[in-house]
Coordinates of C-alpha atoms in Angstrom, one line a residue:
Chain A
X1 CA -36.0 -35.7 12.2
X2 CA -39.2 -34.6 10.3
X3 CA -39.3 -31.4 12.2
X4 CA -35.7 -30.8 11.6
X5 CA -36.1 -31.3 7.8
X6 CA -39.2 -29.2 7.6
X7 CA -37.0 -26.2 7.0
X8 CA -36.3 -26.0 3.2
X9 CA -32.7 -24.8 3.6
X10 CA -31.9 -27.6 6.1
X11 CA -33.7 -30.0 3.7
X12 CA -31.5 -28.9 0.8
X13 CA -28.4 -29.5 3.0
X14 CA -29.7 -32.9 3.8
X15 CA -30.7 -33.8 0.3
X16 CA -27.3 -32.7 -1.0
X17 CA -25.9 -35.7 0.7
X18 CA -28.9 -38.0 0.6
X19 CA -29.7 -37.7 -3.1
X20 CA -26.3 -39.0 -4.4
X21 CA -26.4 -41.8 -1.7
X22 CA -29.9 -42.8 -2.9
X23 CA -28.7 -42.6 -6.5
X24 CA -25.7 -44.8 -5.9
X25 CA -27.7 -47.3 -3.9
X26 CA -30.3 -47.4 -6.7
X27 CA -27.6 -48.2 -9.3
X28 CA -25.9 -50.8 -7.2
X29 CA -29.0 -52.7 -6.1
X30 CA -30.5 -52.4 -9.6
X31 CA -27.5 -54.0 -11.3
X32 CA -27.1 -56.7 -8.6
X33 CA -30.9 -57.3 -8.5
X34 CA -31.2 -57.6 -12.3
X35 CA -28.2 -59.9 -12.4
X36 CA -29.8 -62.2 -9.8
X37 CA -33.2 -61.9 -11.4
X38 CA -32.4 -62.3 -15.1
X39 CA -29.4 -64.6 -15.0
X40 CA -28.9 -66.3 -11.8
X41 CA -32.4 -67.3 -10.6
X42 CA -33.9 -70.5 -12.0
X43 CA -36.9 -70.5 -14.3
X44 CA -40.1 -71.4 -12.5
X45 CA -41.7 -74.8 -13.1
X46 CA -45.1 -73.6 -14.2
X47 CA -44.2 -70.3 -15.8
X48 CA -40.8 -71.0 -17.4
X49 CA -38.6 -68.1 -18.3
X50 CA -41.6 -65.8 -18.2
X51 CA -41.4 -65.8 -14.4
X52 CA -38.6 -63.3 -14.7
X53 CA -41.2 -60.7 -15.5
X54 CA -42.2 -60.9 -11.8
X55 CA -39.0 -59.3 -10.7
X56 CA -39.9 -56.1 -12.6
X57 CA -43.6 -56.3 -12.2
X58 CA -44.2 -56.9 -8.5
X59 CA -41.8 -54.2 -7.2
X60 CA -43.4 -51.7 -9.6
X61 CA -46.8 -52.5 -8.3
X62 CA -45.6 -52.3 -4.7
X63 CA -43.9 -49.0 -5.3
X64 CA -46.9 -47.6 -7.0
X65 CA -49.0 -48.2 -3.9
X66 CA -46.2 -47.1 -1.6
X67 CA -45.9 -43.9 -3.6
X68 CA -49.6 -43.2 -3.3
X69 CA -49.5 -43.8 0.4
X70 CA -46.6 -41.5 0.8
X71 CA -48.5 -39.0 -1.4
X72 CA -51.5 -39.2 0.9
X73 CA -49.4 -38.8 4.0
X74 CA -47.7 -35.7 2.5
X75 CA -51.1 -34.4 1.5
X76 CA -52.5 -34.8 5.0
X77 CA -49.5 -33.0 6.4
X78 CA -49.9 -30.2 3.8
X79 CA -53.6 -30.0 4.4
X80 CA -53.4 -29.8 8.2
X81 CA -50.2 -27.8 8.8
X82 CA -50.0 -26.1 5.4
X83 CA -46.4 -26.9 5.1
X84 CA -44.9 -25.9 1.7
X85 CA -42.3 -28.7 1.8
X86 CA -45.1 -31.2 2.2
X87 CA -46.6 -29.8 -1.0
X88 CA -43.3 -30.2 -2.8
X89 CA -43.0 -33.7 -1.5
X90 CA -46.6 -34.7 -2.5
X91 CA -46.1 -33.4 -6.0
X92 CA -42.7 -35.1 -6.3
X93 CA -44.1 -38.5 -5.1
X94 CA -46.8 -38.3 -7.8
X95 CA -44.7 -38.4 -10.9
X96 CA -42.6 -41.5 -10.1
X97 CA -45.8 -43.0 -8.6
X98 CA -47.7 -42.6 -11.9
X99 CA -44.7 -44.0 -13.8
X100 CA -44.5 -47.1 -11.5
X101 CA -48.3 -47.6 -11.9
X102 CA -47.9 -47.4 -15.7
X103 CA -44.9 -49.8 -15.5
X104 CA -46.9 -52.2 -13.4
X105 CA -49.8 -52.2 -15.9
X106 CA -47.5 -52.7 -18.9
X107 CA -45.3 -55.4 -17.3
X108 CA -48.4 -57.1 -16.0
X109 CA -49.9 -57.1 -19.4
X110 CA -46.7 -58.5 -20.9
X111 CA -46.6 -61.2 -18.3
X112 CA -50.3 -62.0 -18.6
X113 CA -49.9 -63.0 -22.2
X114 CA -47.6 -66.0 -21.6
X115 CA -49.1 -66.8 -18.2
X116 CA -52.8 -66.4 -18.7
X117 CA -53.1 -66.2 -22.5
X118 CA -54.5 -62.7 -22.4
X119 CA -53.0 -59.2 -22.4
X120 CA -55.7 -57.9 -20.2
X121 CA -58.5 -59.1 -18.0
X122 CA -61.0 -56.8 -16.4
X123 CA -60.7 -58.3 -12.9
X124 CA -60.6 -56.5 -9.6
X125 CA -56.8 -56.1 -9.3
X126 CA -56.2 -54.8 -12.8
X127 CA -59.2 -52.5 -12.8
X128 CA -58.3 -51.0 -9.5
X129 CA -54.7 -50.4 -10.5
X130 CA -56.0 -48.8 -13.7
X131 CA -58.2 -46.5 -11.5
X132 CA -55.0 -45.7 -9.4
X133 CA -53.3 -44.6 -12.6
X134 CA -56.3 -42.4 -13.5
X135 CA -56.1 -40.9 -10.0
X136 CA -52.4 -40.1 -10.4
X137 CA -53.1 -38.4 -13.7
X138 CA -56.0 -36.3 -12.4
X139 CA -53.9 -35.4 -9.3
X140 CA -51.1 -34.1 -11.6
X141 CA -53.7 -32.4 -13.8
X142 CA -54.9 -30.3 -10.9
X143 CA -51.3 -29.1 -10.3
X144 CA -50.9 -28.2 -13.9
X145 CA -54.2 -26.3 -14.4
X146 CA -54.3 -24.2 -11.3
X147 CA -51.7 -21.5 -11.5
X148 CA -51.7 -20.4 -7.8
X149 CA -49.4 -22.7 -6.1
X150 CA -51.0 -22.7 -2.6
X151 CA -54.5 -23.2 -4.0
X152 CA -53.3 -26.0 -6.3
X153 CA -51.6 -27.7 -3.4
X154 CA -54.7 -27.6 -1.2
X155 CA -57.1 -28.8 -3.9
X156 CA -54.7 -31.5 -5.1
X157 CA -54.3 -32.6 -1.5
X158 CA -58.1 -32.9 -1.1
X159 CA -58.2 -35.0 -4.2
X160 CA -55.4 -37.2 -3.1
X161 CA -57.0 -37.9 0.3
X162 CA -60.3 -38.8 -1.3
X163 CA -58.5 -41.0 -3.8
X164 CA -56.9 -43.0 -1.0
X165 CA -60.1 -45.1 -0.7
X166 CA -58.7 -47.0 -3.7
X167 CA -55.5 -48.3 -2.0
X168 CA -57.2 -50.8 0.3
X169 CA -59.4 -51.9 -2.6
X170 CA -56.3 -52.7 -4.6
X171 CA -54.7 -54.5 -1.7
X172 CA -57.7 -56.7 -0.9
X173 CA -59.0 -57.0 -4.5
X174 CA -57.4 -60.4 -4.9
X175 CA -59.0 -61.6 -1.7
X176 CA -62.4 -60.1 -2.4
X177 CA -62.7 -61.2 -6.0
X178 CA -61.5 -64.6 -6.8
X179 CA -59.9 -64.0 -10.2
X180 CA -57.0 -64.6 -12.5
X181 CA -54.5 -62.5 -10.5
X182 CA -52.8 -64.6 -7.9
X183 CA -53.3 -63.6 -4.2
X184 CA -50.5 -62.1 -2.1
X185 CA -47.8 -64.8 -1.8
X186 CA -45.5 -63.0 0.6
X187 CA -47.5 -61.2 3.2
X188 CA -50.3 -63.8 3.7
X189 CA -49.7 -65.9 6.8
X190 CA -49.7 -69.6 6.0
X191 CA -49.0 -69.0 2.3
X192 CA -46.6 -71.5 0.8
X193 CA -44.0 -68.7 0.5
X194 CA -41.1 -68.6 -2.0
X195 CA -37.9 -70.5 -2.2
X196 CA -34.9 -68.3 -1.4
X197 CA -33.5 -68.4 -4.9
X198 CA -36.6 -66.5 -6.1
X199 CA -37.2 -64.5 -2.9
X200 CA -33.7 -62.9 -2.8
X201 CA -33.7 -61.4 -6.3
X202 CA -37.3 -60.2 -5.7
X203 CA -36.3 -58.5 -2.5
X204 CA -33.2 -57.0 -4.2
X205 CA -35.4 -55.6 -6.9
X206 CA -37.9 -54.2 -4.4
X207 CA -35.0 -52.4 -2.7
X208 CA -33.8 -51.1 -6.0
X209 CA -37.2 -49.8 -6.9
X210 CA -37.7 -48.2 -3.5
X211 CA -34.3 -46.5 -3.7
X212 CA -35.2 -45.3 -7.2
X213 CA -38.4 -43.9 -5.9
X214 CA -36.5 -42.1 -3.1
X215 CA -33.9 -40.8 -5.5
X216 CA -36.5 -39.5 -8.0
X217 CA -38.6 -37.9 -5.2
X218 CA -35.6 -36.2 -3.5
X219 CA -34.6 -34.8 -6.8
X220 CA -38.1 -33.6 -7.5
X221 CA -38.4 -32.0 -4.1
X222 CA -35.0 -30.2 -4.6
X223 CA -36.1 -28.9 -8.0
X224 CA -39.4 -27.8 -6.6
X225 CA -37.8 -25.9 -3.7
X226 CA -35.4 -24.2 -6.0
X227 CA -38.1 -23.4 -8.5
X228 CA -40.5 -21.9 -5.9
X229 CA -37.6 -19.9 -4.4
X230 CA -36.8 -18.5 -7.8
X231 CA -40.4 -17.6 -8.4
X232 CA -40.5 -15.8 -5.1
X233 CA -37.2 -13.9 -5.6
X234 CA -38.3 -12.7 -9.0
X235 CA -39.7 -9.2 -8.5
X236 CA -43.2 -8.7 -9.8
X237 CA -43.1 -6.7 -13.0
X238 CA -43.7 -3.0 -12.4
X239 CA -47.2 -2.0 -13.5
X240 CA -47.2 0.0 -16.7
X241 CA -48.7 3.3 -16.2
X242 CA -49.3 5.4 -19.3
X243 CA -50.9 8.7 -19.4
X244 CA -52.7 9.2 -22.6
X245 CA -52.5 12.7 -24.0
X246 CA -54.9 14.0 -26.4
Chain B
X1 CA -80.8 -22.9 4.8
X2 CA -80.5 -26.1 2.8
X3 CA -84.1 -26.0 1.6
X4 CA -83.7 -22.3 0.7
X5 CA -80.7 -23.0 -1.5
X6 CA -82.4 -26.0 -3.1
X7 CA -85.6 -24.0 -3.8
X8 CA -83.5 -21.2 -5.3
X9 CA -81.5 -23.6 -7.5
X10 CA -84.6 -25.3 -8.8
X11 CA -86.3 -22.0 -9.5
X12 CA -83.2 -20.8 -11.3
X13 CA -83.2 -24.0 -13.4
X14 CA -86.9 -23.7 -14.2
X15 CA -86.5 -20.1 -15.4
X16 CA -83.3 -20.7 -17.4
X17 CA -85.3 -21.3 -20.5
X18 CA -85.0 -25.0 -20.6
X19 CA -81.2 -25.3 -20.0
X20 CA -81.8 -28.2 -17.6
X21 CA -83.2 -30.2 -20.5
X22 CA -79.9 -30.2 -22.4
X23 CA -78.8 -33.1 -20.2
X24 CA -81.9 -35.1 -21.3
X25 CA -81.2 -34.3 -24.9
X26 CA -77.6 -35.4 -24.5
X27 CA -78.9 -38.7 -23.0
X28 CA -81.2 -39.2 -26.0
X29 CA -78.4 -38.4 -28.4
X30 CA -76.1 -40.8 -26.6
X31 CA -78.7 -43.6 -26.8
X32 CA -79.4 -42.9 -30.5
X33 CA -75.7 -42.9 -31.4
X34 CA -75.1 -46.1 -29.6
X35 CA -78.1 -47.7 -31.3
X36 CA -76.8 -46.5 -34.7
X37 CA -73.2 -47.7 -33.9
X38 CA -74.5 -51.1 -32.8
X39 CA -76.4 -51.6 -36.1
X40 CA -79.9 -51.2 -34.7
X41 CA -80.5 -54.9 -34.1
X42 CA -82.6 -55.3 -31.0
X43 CA -81.2 -58.8 -30.3
X44 CA -77.7 -57.3 -30.0
X45 CA -78.8 -54.3 -28.0
X46 CA -81.1 -55.9 -25.5
X47 CA -78.4 -57.4 -23.3
X48 CA -76.3 -54.2 -23.6
X49 CA -79.2 -51.9 -22.8
X50 CA -78.6 -51.4 -19.0
X51 CA -74.9 -50.7 -19.6
X52 CA -75.8 -48.1 -22.4
X53 CA -78.3 -46.4 -20.2
X54 CA -75.9 -46.3 -17.3
X55 CA -73.2 -44.8 -19.6
X56 CA -75.6 -42.2 -21.0
X57 CA -76.6 -41.2 -17.4
X58 CA -73.0 -41.0 -16.2
X59 CA -71.7 -39.0 -19.2
X60 CA -74.7 -36.7 -19.1
X61 CA -74.1 -36.1 -15.3
X62 CA -70.4 -35.6 -15.8
X63 CA -71.0 -32.9 -18.4
X64 CA -73.3 -31.0 -16.1
X65 CA -70.9 -31.3 -13.0
X66 CA -68.9 -28.2 -14.1
X67 CA -72.0 -26.0 -13.8
X68 CA -72.7 -26.8 -10.2
X69 CA -70.6 -24.0 -8.7
X70 CA -69.6 -22.1 -11.9
X71 CA -72.2 -19.4 -11.6
X72 CA -72.1 -19.0 -7.8
X73 CA -68.3 -18.7 -8.0
X74 CA -68.2 -16.1 -10.8
X75 CA -71.0 -13.9 -9.5
X76 CA -69.7 -13.8 -6.0
X77 CA -72.4 -15.8 -4.3
X78 CA -69.9 -18.2 -2.9
X79 CA -68.0 -15.4 -1.2
X80 CA -71.4 -14.3 0.3
X81 CA -72.0 -17.7 1.7
X82 CA -68.5 -17.6 3.2
X83 CA -69.2 -14.2 4.9
X84 CA -72.7 -15.3 6.0
X85 CA -71.3 -17.7 8.6
X86 CA -73.1 -20.6 6.8
X87 CA -71.3 -23.9 6.8
X88 CA -70.0 -25.0 3.4
X89 CA -70.9 -28.6 4.2
X90 CA -74.6 -27.7 4.2
X91 CA -74.1 -25.6 1.1
X92 CA -72.6 -28.7 -0.6
X93 CA -75.4 -30.9 0.7
X94 CA -77.9 -28.4 -0.7
X95 CA -76.1 -28.4 -4.1
X96 CA -76.0 -32.1 -4.2
X97 CA -79.8 -32.3 -3.6
X98 CA -80.5 -29.6 -6.2
X99 CA -78.2 -31.3 -8.7
X100 CA -80.0 -34.6 -8.2
X101 CA -83.4 -32.8 -8.7
X102 CA -82.4 -30.7 -11.7
X103 CA -79.9 -32.8 -13.6
X104 CA -80.3 -36.5 -12.5
X105 CA -84.0 -36.8 -11.9
X106 CA -84.9 -35.9 -15.6
X107 CA -82.4 -38.6 -16.7
X108 CA -84.0 -41.2 -14.3
X109 CA -87.4 -40.3 -15.8
X110 CA -86.0 -40.6 -19.3
X111 CA -84.4 -44.0 -18.6
X112 CA -87.7 -46.0 -18.9
X113 CA -88.3 -44.4 -22.3
X114 CA -84.9 -45.6 -23.4
X115 CA -85.9 -49.0 -22.2
X116 CA -88.8 -48.9 -24.7
X117 CA -86.4 -48.2 -27.5
X118 CA -84.2 -51.1 -26.5
X119 CA -87.2 -53.4 -25.9
X120 CA -86.0 -54.3 -22.4
X121 CA -87.8 -56.8 -20.2
X122 CA -89.9 -55.1 -17.5
X123 CA -87.9 -56.5 -14.6
X124 CA -84.6 -55.3 -16.1
X125 CA -86.2 -51.8 -16.4
X126 CA -87.1 -51.9 -12.8
X127 CA -83.6 -53.0 -11.8
X128 CA -82.0 -50.4 -14.0
X129 CA -84.2 -47.7 -12.5
X130 CA -83.5 -48.8 -9.0
X131 CA -79.8 -49.1 -9.4
X132 CA -79.6 -45.6 -11.0
X133 CA -81.8 -44.1 -8.3
X134 CA -79.7 -45.7 -5.5
X135 CA -76.5 -44.4 -6.9
X136 CA -77.8 -40.9 -7.5
X137 CA -76.3 -39.7 -4.1
X138 CA -72.9 -41.0 -5.2
X139 CA -73.1 -39.2 -8.6
X140 CA -74.2 -36.0 -6.9
X141 CA -71.7 -36.1 -4.1
X142 CA -68.7 -36.7 -6.4
X143 CA -70.1 -34.2 -8.9
X144 CA -70.2 -31.6 -6.2
X145 CA -66.6 -32.5 -5.1
X146 CA -65.1 -32.2 -8.6
X147 CA -67.1 -29.1 -9.4
X148 CA -65.8 -27.6 -6.1
X149 CA -62.2 -28.5 -7.0
X150 CA -62.5 -27.0 -10.5
X151 CA -64.7 -24.0 -9.5
X152 CA -63.9 -20.9 -11.6
X153 CA -61.8 -22.8 -14.1
X154 CA -62.9 -22.2 -17.6
X155 CA -62.8 -25.0 -20.2
X156 CA -62.6 -27.7 -17.5
X157 CA -64.9 -30.0 -19.4
X158 CA -62.4 -32.8 -20.1
X159 CA -60.7 -32.3 -16.9
X160 CA -63.8 -32.8 -14.8
X161 CA -64.5 -36.1 -16.6
X162 CA -60.9 -37.1 -15.8
X163 CA -61.2 -36.2 -12.1
X164 CA -64.5 -37.9 -11.5
X165 CA -63.9 -41.0 -13.5
X166 CA -61.9 -42.8 -10.8
X167 CA -64.6 -42.2 -8.2
X168 CA -67.5 -43.2 -10.4
X169 CA -65.9 -46.5 -11.7
X170 CA -66.9 -48.5 -8.6
X171 CA -70.4 -47.0 -8.7
X172 CA -70.7 -48.0 -12.4
X173 CA -69.3 -51.5 -11.7
X174 CA -71.7 -52.3 -8.8
X175 CA -74.6 -50.5 -10.4
X176 CA -74.5 -52.9 -13.3
X177 CA -73.8 -55.9 -11.1
X178 CA -76.9 -54.9 -9.1
X179 CA -79.0 -55.1 -12.3
X180 CA -77.5 -58.6 -13.0
X181 CA -78.2 -59.6 -9.4
X182 CA -81.8 -58.5 -9.5
X183 CA -82.6 -61.2 -12.0
X184 CA -81.7 -63.9 -9.6
X185 CA -82.5 -62.5 -6.1
X186 CA -84.5 -59.3 -6.6
X187 CA -83.9 -56.3 -4.4
X188 CA -82.3 -58.6 -1.8
X189 CA -79.3 -58.9 -4.1
X190 CA -76.2 -58.0 -2.1
X191 CA -75.0 -55.7 -4.9
X192 CA -77.9 -53.3 -4.1
X193 CA -76.5 -52.9 -0.6
X194 CA -73.0 -52.3 -2.0
X195 CA -74.5 -49.5 -4.2
X196 CA -76.1 -48.0 -1.2
X197 CA -72.9 -48.3 0.7
X198 CA -71.0 -46.6 -2.1
X199 CA -73.5 -43.8 -2.0
X200 CA -73.1 -43.3 1.7
X201 CA -69.3 -43.3 1.5
X202 CA -69.6 -40.7 -1.3
X203 CA -71.8 -38.5 0.9
X204 CA -69.5 -38.9 3.9
X205 CA -66.3 -38.3 2.0
X206 CA -67.3 -36.2 -0.9
X207 CA -69.3 -33.4 0.8
X208 CA -66.8 -32.4 3.5
X209 CA -64.0 -32.6 0.9
X210 CA -66.0 -30.4 -1.4
X211 CA -66.5 -27.9 1.4
X212 CA -62.8 -27.9 2.1
X213 CA -62.1 -27.3 -1.6
X214 CA -64.5 -24.3 -1.7
X215 CA -62.7 -22.9 1.4
X216 CA -59.4 -23.4 -0.4
X217 CA -60.7 -21.3 -3.3
X218 CA -61.8 -18.4 -1.1
X219 CA -58.9 -18.0 1.2

């Protein structure tokens, strides 16, 4: 599958079908998920209506980390096999990834005010997600300041791989530092878990965010392939040779 | 080969007409500006002093990162290293050592002077010095990495700060925690071990990555 899609032309054929499918799935799951989350699900006992913030906050944070992991995998592939499509993929994962990280920070801050009484707390989870945002920004900055595409791809890949150290820190920050942010309630074995009327909307929103991430990345890769092909097809401007006559 | 490069870099710095001192002047200016901004009251500044010294060192180091490979890149030395079958990892290790000697060591020596200005307690001065010294490898390794990534890029001053910040934040956090931990448990404080660990990770990850970045520039 991956080998088959490694060819940009085949990939464009695949994405011609896959992109609209992802787009449609995003819209459907997003509408259904938002309906479940904002209207149908009950308010929580402790948090009241503010719990609805969770349905936009948790998926954004998950997708931010998923996007960075995907970005690192694409960077490894690009670094080892020097595959141009992996460069396009890594670059296209970064933009939605940065947006999700920003969204997670903003929604977390908006949720923190009613739940904890503060917009921001410098605890392990929040600080490490902020660092993740900085890493995304510097990753994108490398792409924008280095004009040679291949060199930019390699240098950005190196930065992305080094920056991956941060992902386990984010994941385990709530276990290592006992702070305001609540620990993982879904993936921890023995955790109390969630009642289905809260779990279902959350899962739906996670699906919606993931489809959105896939949709945006596919469109990004498509655009990048077309852009680089255009740049290649464009003939280099003929050198101006003038003979000065005195 | 490493010692040859280190000797060369140190000699170049000493003969540069005092350019290596700019970092120390920046450090002094940063300390002076923070003291002015905080109103000059020692009671307010004393608890903040370790953090201010750390910030002054980090900013001064970040501003000198760009110069690590700049000259070697533009005058073709880097290409010569590549041709001469020398490993870029040892070049990066040499650069990290010479950067620590030329740019960070003067700051470390200036830190106790800043402690006088802030009227810090002697044990806090010791802890600040120790935490800075133990995190020097991390500063140097990440500096070499970001400098290698941005080699040959003019006007990368802000960018290099942006690129290194994510990697230096954990060092800053635990460096300051180590100073706090020293008060209760001395050098046995667990934070000192974390700082050493961060430095080791920085060396293990930063130097090979920097070597790969240099290779990417020259292919």
